PDB file of C-alpha atoms and ligand atoms in Angstrom:
ATOM      1  CA  MET A   1     102.898  89.981  40.871  1.00 40.00           C
ATOM      2  CA  GLN A   2     101.875  93.260  42.464  1.00 43.00           C
ATOM      3  CA  ALA A   3     103.535  95.247  39.676  1.00 43.00           C
ATOM      4  CA  GLU A   4     101.907  93.057  37.047  1.00 40.00           C
ATOM      5  CA  LEU A   5      98.495  93.562  38.622  1.00 41.00           C
ATOM      6  CA  MET A   6      99.012  97.291  38.720  1.00 41.00           C
ATOM      7  CA  GLN A   7     100.021  97.351  35.077  1.00 41.00           C
ATOM      8  CA  THR A   8      96.936  95.483  33.950  1.00 41.00           C
ATOM      9  CA  ALA A   9      94.502  97.263  36.255  1.00 42.00           C
ATOM     10  CA  PRO A  10      92.349  99.810  34.422  1.00 51.00           C
ATOM     11  CA  LYS A  11      93.543 103.368  34.644  1.00 53.00           C
ATOM     12  CA  THR A  12      90.306 104.216  36.330  1.00 52.00           C
ATOM     13  CA  THR A  13      90.686 102.863  39.874  1.00 65.00           C
ATOM     14  CA  ASP A  14      91.979 105.643  42.104  1.00 77.00           C
ATOM     15  CA  LEU A  15      91.768 108.750  39.949  1.00 89.00           C
ATOM     16  CA  PRO A  16      89.131 111.486  40.121  1.00 94.00           C
ATOM     17  CA  ALA A  17      86.235 110.950  37.729  1.00 96.00           C
ATOM     18  CA  ILE A  18      86.972 114.262  36.022  1.00 97.00           C
ATOM     19  CA  GLN A  19      90.097 116.376  36.198  1.00 96.00           C
ATOM     20  CA  LEU A  20      91.030 119.574  34.384  1.00 95.00           C
ATOM     21  CA  GLN A  21      94.504 120.990  34.905  1.00 96.00           C
ATOM     22  CA  HIS A  22      95.478 124.454  33.715  1.00 94.00           C
ATOM     23  CA  VAL A  23      93.084 124.231  30.820  1.00 94.00           C
ATOM     24  CA  GLY A  24      92.749 127.012  28.283  1.00 94.00           C
ATOM     25  CA  VAL A  25      90.458 127.138  25.252  1.00 95.00           C
ATOM     26  CA  THR A  26      90.476 129.856  22.631  1.00 95.00           C
ATOM     27  CA  PHE A  27      88.314 130.207  19.539  1.00 95.00           C
ATOM     28  CA  GLY A  28      90.195 132.660  17.323  1.00 94.00           C
ATOM     29  CA  ASP A  29      90.392 135.810  19.444  1.00 92.00           C
ATOM     30  CA  VAL A  30      87.792 134.628  21.954  1.00 92.00           C
ATOM     31  CA  VAL A  31      89.121 133.228  25.215  1.00 91.00           C
ATOM     32  CA  ALA A  32      86.400 130.785  26.277  1.00 91.00           C
ATOM     33  CA  ILE A  33      88.400 129.240  29.138  1.00 91.00           C
ATOM     34  CA  GLN A  34      91.494 130.628  30.796  1.00 89.00           C
ATOM     35  CA  ASN A  35      93.637 128.483  33.052  1.00 88.00           C
ATOM     36  CA  LEU A  36      90.874 126.358  34.571  1.00 90.00           C
ATOM     37  CA  SER A  37      91.661 123.608  37.081  1.00 92.00           C
ATOM     38  CA  PHE A  38      89.170 121.486  39.019  1.00 92.00           C
ATOM     39  CA  ALA A  39      88.412 117.869  39.830  1.00 94.00           C
ATOM     40  CA  VAL A  40      85.214 115.930  40.451  1.00 96.00           C
ATOM     41  CA  GLU A  41      85.588 112.881  42.678  1.00 95.00           C
ATOM     42  CA  ARG A  42      83.726 109.655  42.017  1.00 95.00           C
ATOM     43  CA  GLY A  43      80.183 109.708  43.319  1.00 93.00           C
ATOM     44  CA  GLU A  44      80.304 113.455  43.833  1.00 95.00           C
ATOM     45  CA  ILE A  45      77.641 115.867  42.559  1.00 95.00           C
ATOM     46  CA  VAL A  46      79.199 119.157  41.543  1.00 96.00           C
ATOM     47  CA  SER A  47      77.231 122.180  40.362  1.00 94.00           C
ATOM     48  CA  PHE A  48      79.000 124.399  37.921  1.00 92.00           C
ATOM     49  CA  LEU A  49      77.521 127.895  38.098  1.00 92.00           C
ATOM     50  CA  GLY A  50      78.373 130.743  35.820  1.00 87.00           C
ATOM     51  CA  ARG A  51      76.860 133.577  33.850  1.00 82.00           C
ATOM     52  CA  THR A  52      76.162 133.211  30.190  1.00 82.00           C
ATOM     53  CA  GLY A  53      79.379 132.978  28.181  1.00 83.00           C
ATOM     54  CA  ALA A  54      81.429 131.866  31.202  1.00 84.00           C
ATOM     55  CA  GLY A  55      82.562 128.767  29.313  1.00 87.00           C
ATOM     56  CA  LYS A  56      80.346 126.168  30.982  1.00 89.00           C
ATOM     57  CA  SER A  57      79.280 124.358  27.826  1.00 90.00           C
ATOM     58  CA  THR A  58      82.815 124.569  26.496  1.00 93.00           C
ATOM     59  CA  ALA A  59      84.042 122.809  29.644  1.00 93.00           C
ATOM     60  CA  LEU A  60      81.425 120.089  29.149  1.00 94.00           C
ATOM     61  CA  ASN A  61      82.491 119.723  25.520  1.00 95.00           C
ATOM     62  CA  LEU A  62      86.065 119.138  26.699  1.00 96.00           C
ATOM     63  CA  ILE A  63      84.888 116.463  29.139  1.00 96.00           C
ATOM     64  CA  MET A  64      82.709 114.770  26.491  1.00 94.00           C
ATOM     65  CA  GLY A  65      85.668 114.676  24.120  1.00 95.00           C
ATOM     66  CA  ASN A  66      84.035 116.949  21.547  1.00 94.00           C
ATOM     67  CA  LEU A  67      86.861 119.432  21.837  1.00 96.00           C
ATOM     68  CA  ALA A  68      90.576 119.365  22.696  1.00 96.00           C
ATOM     69  CA  PRO A  69      91.941 122.087  24.991  1.00 97.00           C
ATOM     70  CA  THR A  70      94.221 124.733  23.487  1.00 97.00           C
ATOM     71  CA  ARG A  71      96.376 124.381  26.619  1.00 96.00           C
ATOM     72  CA  GLY A  72      96.441 122.084  29.642  1.00 97.00           C
ATOM     73  CA  GLU A  73      95.087 118.629  30.295  1.00 97.00           C
ATOM     74  CA  VAL A  74      91.630 117.058  30.577  1.00 97.00           C
ATOM     75  CA  ARG A  75      91.201 113.572  32.061  1.00 97.00           C
ATOM     76  CA  VAL A  76      88.071 111.493  32.549  1.00 97.00           C
ATOM     77  CA  MET A  77      88.639 108.354  34.664  1.00 95.00           C
ATOM     78  CA  GLY A  78      92.291 108.867  33.788  1.00 95.00           C
ATOM     79  CA  PHE A  79      91.715 108.942  30.020  1.00 96.00           C
ATOM     80  CA  ASP A  80      92.066 111.773  27.529  1.00 97.00           C
ATOM     81  CA  PRO A  81      88.419 112.081  26.409  1.00 96.00           C
ATOM     82  CA  LYS A  82      89.295 113.433  22.949  1.00 96.00           C
ATOM     83  CA  ALA A  83      92.108 111.026  22.016  1.00 96.00           C
ATOM     84  CA  GLU A  84      90.930 107.981  23.974  1.00 94.00           C
ATOM     85  CA  PHE A  85      87.175 108.321  23.410  1.00 91.00           C
ATOM     86  CA  GLN A  86      86.756 104.589  22.798  1.00 90.00           C
ATOM     87  CA  GLN A  87      87.786 103.906  26.410  1.00 91.00           C
ATOM     88  CA  LEU A  88      84.962 106.113  27.604  1.00 91.00           C
ATOM     89  CA  ARG A  89      82.225 104.439  25.614  1.00 87.00           C
ATOM     90  CA  ARG A  90      79.249 104.055  27.991  1.00 87.00           C
ATOM     91  CA  VAL A  91      81.136 105.834  30.802  1.00 94.00           C
ATOM     92  CA  ILE A  92      79.614 109.262  30.127  1.00 93.00           C
ATOM     93  CA  ALA A  93      75.981 110.212  29.504  1.00 91.00           C
ATOM     94  CA  VAL A  94      74.668 113.707  28.920  1.00 90.00           C
ATOM     95  CA  GLY A  95      71.388 115.476  29.637  1.00 88.00           C
ATOM     96  CA  PHE A  96      70.861 118.617  27.580  1.00 85.00           C
ATOM     97  CA  GLN A  97      68.757 121.745  27.948  1.00 82.00           C
ATOM     98  CA  THR A  98      66.254 120.479  25.413  1.00 85.00           C
ATOM     99  CA  ASP A  99      65.104 116.875  25.663  1.00 86.00           C
ATOM    100  CA  ARG A 100      66.254 115.807  22.172  1.00 92.00           C
ATOM    101  CA  LEU A 101      63.627 113.084  21.975  1.00 93.00           C
ATOM    102  CA  MET A 102      62.814 111.513  18.645  1.00 95.00           C
ATOM    103  CA  PRO A 103      59.200 112.410  17.790  1.00 96.00           C
ATOM    104  CA  TRP A 104      58.541 109.150  15.935  1.00 97.00           C
ATOM    105  CA  ARG A 105      59.559 106.979  18.888  1.00 96.00           C
ATOM    106  CA  THR A 106      57.405 106.310  21.952  1.00 97.00           C
ATOM    107  CA  ALA A 107      58.710 107.183  25.435  1.00 96.00           C
ATOM    108  CA  LEU A 108      59.891 103.592  25.863  1.00 97.00           C
ATOM    109  CA  GLU A 109      61.561 103.488  22.439  1.00 97.00           C
ATOM    110  CA  ASN A 110      63.330 106.760  23.185  1.00 97.00           C
ATOM    111  CA  VAL A 111      64.755 105.307  26.410  1.00 96.00           C
ATOM    112  CA  GLU A 112      65.912 102.263  24.432  1.00 96.00           C
ATOM    113  CA  LEU A 113      67.936 104.343  22.002  1.00 95.00           C
ATOM    114  CA  GLY A 114      71.261 104.506  23.860  1.00 90.00           C
ATOM    115  CA  LEU A 115      71.136 100.788  24.621  1.00 94.00           C
ATOM    116  CA  GLN A 116      70.459 100.026  20.960  1.00 94.00           C
ATOM    117  CA  ILE A 117      73.424 102.143  19.890  1.00 91.00           C
ATOM    118  CA  LEU A 118      75.533 100.070  22.284  1.00 89.00           C
ATOM    119  CA  HIS A 119      74.143  96.888  20.631  1.00 92.00           C
ATOM    120  CA  GLU A 120      72.566  95.537  23.782  1.00 92.00           C
ATOM    121  CA  GLU A 121      70.400  92.495  23.289  1.00 94.00           C
ATOM    122  CA  LYS A 122      66.734  93.257  22.487  1.00 95.00           C
ATOM    123  CA  THR A 123      65.034  91.678  25.502  1.00 96.00           C
ATOM    124  CA  ALA A 124      67.536  93.185  27.955  1.00 95.00           C
ATOM    125  CA  THR A 125      67.113  96.576  26.275  1.00 96.00           C
ATOM    126  CA  ARG A 126      63.333  96.481  26.680  1.00 96.00           C
ATOM    127  CA  LYS A 127      63.662  95.374  30.313  1.00 97.00           C
ATOM    128  CA  LYS A 128      66.149  98.117  31.246  1.00 96.00           C
ATOM    129  CA  ALA A 129      64.173 100.824  29.430  1.00 96.00           C
ATOM    130  CA  THR A 130      60.953  99.723  31.168  1.00 96.00           C
ATOM    131  CA  GLU A 131      62.685  99.801  34.558  1.00 95.00           C
ATOM    132  CA  TRP A 132      64.097 103.242  33.889  1.00 93.00           C
ATOM    133  CA  LEU A 133      60.762 104.684  32.856  1.00 95.00           C
ATOM    134  CA  ALA A 134      59.361 103.391  36.150  1.00 93.00           C
ATOM    135  CA  ARG A 135      62.240 104.936  38.100  1.00 91.00           C
ATOM    136  CA  VAL A 136      61.432 108.359  36.687  1.00 90.00           C
ATOM    137  CA  GLY A 137      57.729 107.809  37.437  1.00 91.00           C
ATOM    138  CA  LEU A 138      56.536 107.279  33.855  1.00 92.00           C
ATOM    139  CA  GLU A 139      55.622 103.598  33.698  1.00 91.00           C
ATOM    140  CA  ARG A 140      52.151 104.508  32.443  1.00 94.00           C
ATOM    141  CA  ALA A 141      53.489 106.723  29.657  1.00 95.00           C
ATOM    142  CA  ALA A 142      55.592 104.026  27.952  1.00 95.00           C
ATOM    143  CA  ASN A 143      53.552 103.989  24.752  1.00 97.00           C
ATOM    144  CA  LEU A 144      52.986 107.725  24.429  1.00 97.00           C
ATOM    145  CA  TYR A 145      54.821 109.805  21.830  1.00 97.00           C
ATOM    146  CA  PRO A 146      56.775 112.939  22.826  1.00 96.00           C
ATOM    147  CA  HIS A 147      54.008 115.269  21.583  1.00 97.00           C
ATOM    148  CA  GLU A 148      51.646 113.572  24.055  1.00 97.00           C
ATOM    149  CA  LEU A 149      53.923 114.341  27.033  1.00 95.00           C
ATOM    150  CA  SER A 150      54.391 117.510  29.103  1.00 91.00           C
ATOM    151  CA  GLY A 151      57.760 119.299  29.119  1.00 90.00           C
ATOM    152  CA  GLY A 152      58.644 117.811  32.501  1.00 90.00           C
ATOM    153  CA  MET A 153      57.697 114.304  31.370  1.00 92.00           C
ATOM    154  CA  ARG A 154      59.760 114.681  28.205  1.00 93.00           C
ATOM    155  CA  GLN A 155      62.801 115.736  30.224  1.00 91.00           C
ATOM    156  CA  ARG A 156      62.236 112.690  32.471  1.00 92.00           C
ATOM    157  CA  VAL A 157      62.284 110.425  29.410  1.00 94.00           C
ATOM    158  CA  SER A 158      65.456 112.113  28.237  1.00 93.00           C
ATOM    159  CA  LEU A 159      67.173 111.585  31.606  1.00 92.00           C
ATOM    160  CA  ALA A 160      65.962 107.971  31.763  1.00 93.00           C
ATOM    161  CA  ARG A 161      67.565 107.481  28.333  1.00 94.00           C
ATOM    162  CA  ALA A 162      70.849 108.951  29.607  1.00 93.00           C
ATOM    163  CA  LEU A 163      70.877 106.816  32.763  1.00 93.00           C
ATOM    164  CA  ALA A 164      69.695 103.572  31.130  1.00 94.00           C
ATOM    165  CA  ILE A 165      73.187 102.869  29.756  1.00 93.00           C
ATOM    166  CA  ASP A 166      74.413 102.838  33.379  1.00 93.00           C
ATOM    167  CA  PRO A 167      77.094 105.503  32.893  1.00 94.00           C
ATOM    168  CA  GLU A 168      79.609 106.283  35.646  1.00 95.00           C
ATOM    169  CA  ILE A 169      79.368 109.974  34.892  1.00 96.00           C
ATOM    170  CA  LEU A 170      76.313 112.070  34.158  1.00 95.00           C
ATOM    171  CA  LEU A 171      76.832 115.516  32.653  1.00 95.00           C
ATOM    172  CA  LEU A 172      73.830 117.818  32.853  1.00 93.00           C
ATOM    173  CA  ASP A 173      73.835 121.056  30.853  1.00 91.00           C
ATOM    174  CA  GLU A 174      71.025 123.313  32.092  1.00 87.00           C
ATOM    175  CA  CYS A 175      68.641 120.407  31.744  1.00 83.00           C
ATOM    176  CA  PHE A 176      66.000 121.760  34.147  1.00 83.00           C
ATOM    177  CA  SER A 177      66.104 125.396  33.119  1.00 80.00           C
ATOM    178  CA  GLN A 178      63.409 125.291  30.444  1.00 81.00           C
ATOM    179  CA  LEU A 179      60.857 123.929  32.890  1.00 82.00           C
ATOM    180  CA  ASP A 180      58.687 126.023  35.177  1.00 84.00           C
ATOM    181  CA  HIS A 181      59.969 126.420  38.710  1.00 84.00           C
ATOM    182  CA  VAL A 182      57.812 123.764  40.403  1.00 84.00           C
ATOM    183  CA  THR A 183      58.270 121.111  37.682  1.00 86.00           C
ATOM    184  CA  SER A 184      61.986 121.805  37.672  1.00 85.00           C
ATOM    185  CA  GLN A 185      62.231 121.485  41.460  1.00 86.00           C
ATOM    186  CA  VAL A 186      60.386 118.145  41.603  1.00 87.00           C
ATOM    187  CA  LEU A 187      62.393 116.669  38.725  1.00 87.00           C
ATOM    188  CA  ARG A 188      65.674 117.903  40.199  1.00 88.00           C
ATOM    189  CA  ALA A 189      64.859 116.298  43.552  1.00 88.00           C
ATOM    190  CA  ASP A 190      63.981 112.992  41.859  1.00 89.00           C
ATOM    191  CA  ILE A 191      67.085 112.955  39.694  1.00 89.00           C
ATOM    192  CA  SER A 192      69.440 113.898  42.511  1.00 89.00           C
ATOM    193  CA  ARG A 193      67.944 111.125  44.672  1.00 90.00           C
ATOM    194  CA  LEU A 194      68.463 108.596  41.868  1.00 91.00           C
ATOM    195  CA  ILE A 195      72.031 109.614  41.134  1.00 91.00           C
ATOM    196  CA  ARG A 196      72.906 109.519  44.821  1.00 91.00           C
ATOM    197  CA  GLU A 197      71.326 106.090  45.237  1.00 92.00           C
ATOM    198  CA  LEU A 198      73.229 104.762  42.241  1.00 91.00           C
ATOM    199  CA  ARG A 199      76.425 106.580  43.301  1.00 92.00           C
ATOM    200  CA  LYS A 200      76.872 108.265  39.950  1.00 94.00           C
ATOM    201  CA  THR A 201      79.294 111.103  39.468  1.00 96.00           C
ATOM    202  CA  CYS A 202      77.475 114.184  38.248  1.00 96.00           C
ATOM    203  CA  LEU A 203      78.584 117.533  36.895  1.00 96.00           C
ATOM    204  CA  PHE A 204      75.578 119.788  36.702  1.00 93.00           C
ATOM    205  CA  VAL A 205      75.884 123.017  34.757  1.00 92.00           C
ATOM    206  CA  THR A 206      73.394 125.742  35.526  1.00 89.00           C
ATOM    207  CA  HIS A 207      72.986 129.482  35.818  1.00 84.00           C
ATOM    208  CA  ARG A 208      70.220 129.088  38.442  1.00 87.00           C
ATOM    209  CA  ILE A 209      71.616 129.512  41.956  1.00 90.00           C
ATOM    210  CA  ASP A 210      68.713 127.674  43.647  1.00 88.00           C
ATOM    211  CA  ASP A 211      69.245 124.622  41.442  1.00 87.00           C
ATOM    212  CA  ALA A 212      72.921 124.509  42.318  1.00 90.00           C
ATOM    213  CA  ILE A 213      72.415 124.764  46.091  1.00 90.00           C
ATOM    214  CA  GLU A 214      69.675 122.131  46.121  1.00 86.00           C
ATOM    215  CA  MET A 215      71.504 119.582  43.961  1.00 88.00           C
ATOM    216  CA  ALA A 216      75.161 119.681  44.794  1.00 91.00           C
ATOM    217  CA  ASP A 217      77.694 118.310  47.237  1.00 93.00           C
ATOM    218  CA  ARG A 218      79.945 121.108  46.007  1.00 95.00           C
ATOM    219  CA  ILE A 219      79.333 124.304  44.067  1.00 95.00           C
ATOM    220  CA  LEU A 220      81.889 125.900  41.778  1.00 93.00           C
ATOM    221  CA  VAL A 221      81.115 129.469  40.734  1.00 92.00           C
ATOM    222  CA  PHE A 222      82.801 130.756  37.612  1.00 87.00           C
ATOM    223  CA  GLY A 223      83.190 134.174  36.076  1.00 83.00           C
ATOM    224  CA  ALA A 224      84.034 134.581  32.404  1.00 77.00           C
ATOM    225  CA  PRO A 225      86.314 133.239  31.046  1.00 73.00           C
ATOM    226  CA  ALA A 226      85.901 130.268  33.380  1.00 71.00           C
ATOM    227  CA  LYS A 227      87.746 131.808  36.295  1.00 78.00           C
ATOM    228  CA  LEU A 228      86.919 130.148  39.631  1.00 84.00           C
ATOM    229  CA  LEU A 229      85.329 132.757  41.916  1.00 88.00           C
ATOM    230  CA  LEU A 230      83.970 130.600  44.730  1.00 90.00           C
ATOM    231  CA  GLU A 231      83.952 126.996  45.895  1.00 92.00           C
ATOM    232  CA  HIS A 232      81.450 125.912  48.535  1.00 93.00           C
ATOM    233  CA  ARG A 233      80.065 122.681  49.990  1.00 94.00           C
ATOM    234  CA  PRO A 234      76.419 123.321  50.866  1.00 91.00           C
ATOM    235  CA  THR A 235      75.491 122.076  54.347  1.00 90.00           C
ATOM    236  CA  GLU A 236      72.102 120.710  55.435  1.00 89.00           C
ATOM    237  CA  ALA A 237      71.443 124.150  56.923  1.00 90.00           C
ATOM    238  CA  ASP A 238      72.277 125.865  53.612  1.00 90.00           C
ATOM    239  CA  ARG A 239      69.633 123.716  51.957  1.00 88.00           C
ATOM    240  CA  ASN A 240      66.918 123.584  54.593  1.00 89.00           C
ATOM    241  CA  ASP A 241      67.154 126.756  56.683  1.00 92.00           C
ATOM    242  CA  PRO A 242      65.668 129.617  54.632  1.00 92.00           C
ATOM    243  CA  ALA A 243      67.917 132.218  56.312  1.00 94.00           C
ATOM    244  CA  ALA A 244      71.115 130.231  55.617  1.00 93.00           C
ATOM    245  CA  PHE A 245      69.895 129.488  52.093  1.00 93.00           C
ATOM    246  CA  LYS A 246      69.434 133.200  51.469  1.00 93.00           C
ATOM    247  CA  VAL A 247      72.886 134.095  52.815  1.00 94.00           C
ATOM    248  CA  LEU A 248      74.524 131.557  50.497  1.00 93.00           C
ATOM    249  CA  HIS A 249      72.306 132.540  47.580  1.00 93.00           C
ATOM    250  CA  ASP A 250      73.201 136.220  48.041  1.00 93.00           C
ATOM    251  CA  LEU A 251      76.915 135.464  48.330  1.00 93.00           C
ATOM    252  CA  ILE A 252      76.858 133.531  45.057  1.00 92.00           C
ATOM    253  CA  ALA A 253      74.737 136.224  43.386  1.00 92.00           C
ATOM    254  CA  GLU A 254      77.270 138.828  44.489  1.00 91.00           C
ATOM    255  CA  LYS A 255      80.138 136.764  43.064  1.00 89.00           C
ATOM    256  CA  LEU A 256      78.277 136.404  39.816  1.00 86.00           C
ATOM    257  CA  GLY A 257      77.567 140.119  39.787  1.00 82.00           C
ATOM    258  CA  ILE A 258      73.812 139.563  39.787  1.00 69.00           C
ATOM    259  CA  VAL A 259      71.777 142.285  41.454  1.00 51.00           C
ATOM    260  CA  GLU A 260      68.353 140.973  42.478  1.00 51.00           C
TER     261      GLU A 260
HETATM  262  N1  ATP B   1      82.627 126.905  18.675  1.00 58.74           N
HETATM  263  C1  ATP B   1      82.845 128.155  19.076  1.00 58.74           C
HETATM  264  N2  ATP B   1      83.397 129.079  18.249  1.00 58.74           N
HETATM  265  C2  ATP B   1      83.642 130.333  18.669  1.00 58.74           C
HETATM  266  N3  ATP B   1      83.370 130.797  19.904  1.00 58.74           N
HETATM  267  C3  ATP B   1      82.807 129.948  20.758  1.00 58.74           C
HETATM  268  C4  ATP B   1      82.520 128.588  20.400  1.00 58.74           C
HETATM  269  N4  ATP B   1      81.962 127.967  21.495  1.00 58.74           N
HETATM  270  C5  ATP B   1      81.918 128.894  22.463  1.00 58.74           C
HETATM  271  N5  ATP B   1      82.429 130.083  22.037  1.00 58.74           N
HETATM  272  C6  ATP B   1      82.578 131.296  22.861  1.00 58.74           C
HETATM  273  O1  ATP B   1      83.187 130.922  24.081  1.00 58.74           O
HETATM  274  C7  ATP B   1      82.593 131.586  25.184  1.00 58.74           C
HETATM  275  C8  ATP B   1      82.046 130.581  26.163  1.00 58.74           C
HETATM  276  O2  ATP B   1      80.909 129.903  25.569  1.00 58.74           O
HETATM  277  P1  ATP B   1      80.078 128.767  26.294  1.00 58.74           P
HETATM  278  O3  ATP B   1      79.038 128.303  25.332  1.00 58.74           O
HETATM  279  O4  ATP B   1      81.006 127.772  26.834  1.00 58.74           O
HETATM  280  O5  ATP B   1      79.400 129.576  27.488  1.00 58.74           O
HETATM  281  P2  ATP B   1      78.308 129.097  28.559  1.00 58.74           P
HETATM  282  O6  ATP B   1      78.886 129.407  29.892  1.00 58.74           O
HETATM  283  O7  ATP B   1      77.881 127.723  28.294  1.00 58.74           O
HETATM  284  O8  ATP B   1      77.114 130.106  28.268  1.00 58.74           O
HETATM  285  P3  ATP B   1      75.510 129.877  28.403  1.00 58.74           P
HETATM  286  O9  ATP B   1      75.166 130.059  29.862  1.00 58.74           O
HETATM  287  O10 ATP B   1      74.955 131.002  27.572  1.00 58.74           O
HETATM  288  O11 ATP B   1      75.170 128.529  27.851  1.00 58.74           O
HETATM  289  C9  ATP B   1      81.549 132.542  24.569  1.00 58.74           C
HETATM  290  O12 ATP B   1      82.155 133.799  24.418  1.00 58.74           O
HETATM  291  C10 ATP B   1      81.237 131.904  23.250  1.00 58.74           C
HETATM  292  O13 ATP B   1      80.822 132.875  22.313  1.00 58.74           O
HETATM  293 MG1   MG B   2      76.010 126.803  27.782  1.00 58.74          MG
END
C-alpha cells in the first residue's frame, strides 16, 4: 500500500521547487552558463544577483522551459520544464522588466488574462482578478486602461496578473528596475509581503544590490558566465541596521567588481 501510494503521489512532494545541477548553456561560441548548480526550496525567496551578461535571464529561460541546457539537469517541482512543460501548467508565473500589459484591456481585464488562458469560468475569473487588484492596492483603478496608469501602477497590474493564477513559483526578472527608487521600494515591499503571506517560492533576478538584500531569504551572487561568487542569507540586522546593510552591500559590490 505504501509503495503504491508513493508511486501515485505527484513527483512534487519533497523535492526543491527549483534545482539546477551542473548546468551549462552555450550559444555558438558564447558560454552563457558554465557548470551552474543551485536549488530553491519551497516557500523560499532567492535573489539572483549578477552583472549584465552573467546569464541571469538564460537561467530563468531554463526554469521556464523556454530553453534546454547544453549540459546538466534542470528540475522544477521534480519535472523537466522543457520536456514536461504540461506538468508545470499554472505552476510557474513570471514578472518581466516591462509590464507587458495589453493597451486595449482595462487593468481588471489585464489581470483576467492568465485565468482566461487557463479556461477558468467567467464569474470566478472576474472575482479573482478583482481580489488581486485589491491586494496590490488598485481596486479603484479596475476600469482604467494602461495609458491612464503610472509606471508603478502598471507593474502592480502585471504582478497581480502573474499571481492571480495562484502559481507555486514566481519568477521575477528585473521587474522593479525600470521604476524610480521610491516607487520600486514600495512595490517591492508590498510584493514580498504578499509572496511571504501566500508562501510562494520566488526567484528574483536583479542587478540592484539593495533590491536583493531587502527582498530575499537568500542571495546568490553570480559572475559571468553564471559562476557562483557568494551565497548569503540576509539577517534582520543586514536589512535594518544601516551599518550592517552597508557592509553587506559593499561585500556584494566587491564580488561583482562594482566600484561605487
Ligand atoms: N539566444 C541567444 N543567442 C546567443 N547568445 C545569447 C542568447 N541569449 C543570451 N546570450 C548570451 O548569453 C550571455 C548571457 O545572457 P543573459 O541574457 O542570460 O544575461 P543577463 O545576466 O540576463 O544580462 P542582463 O543583466 O543584461 O539582463 C550573454 O553573453 C548573451 O549575449
Ligand atoms: Mg537579463
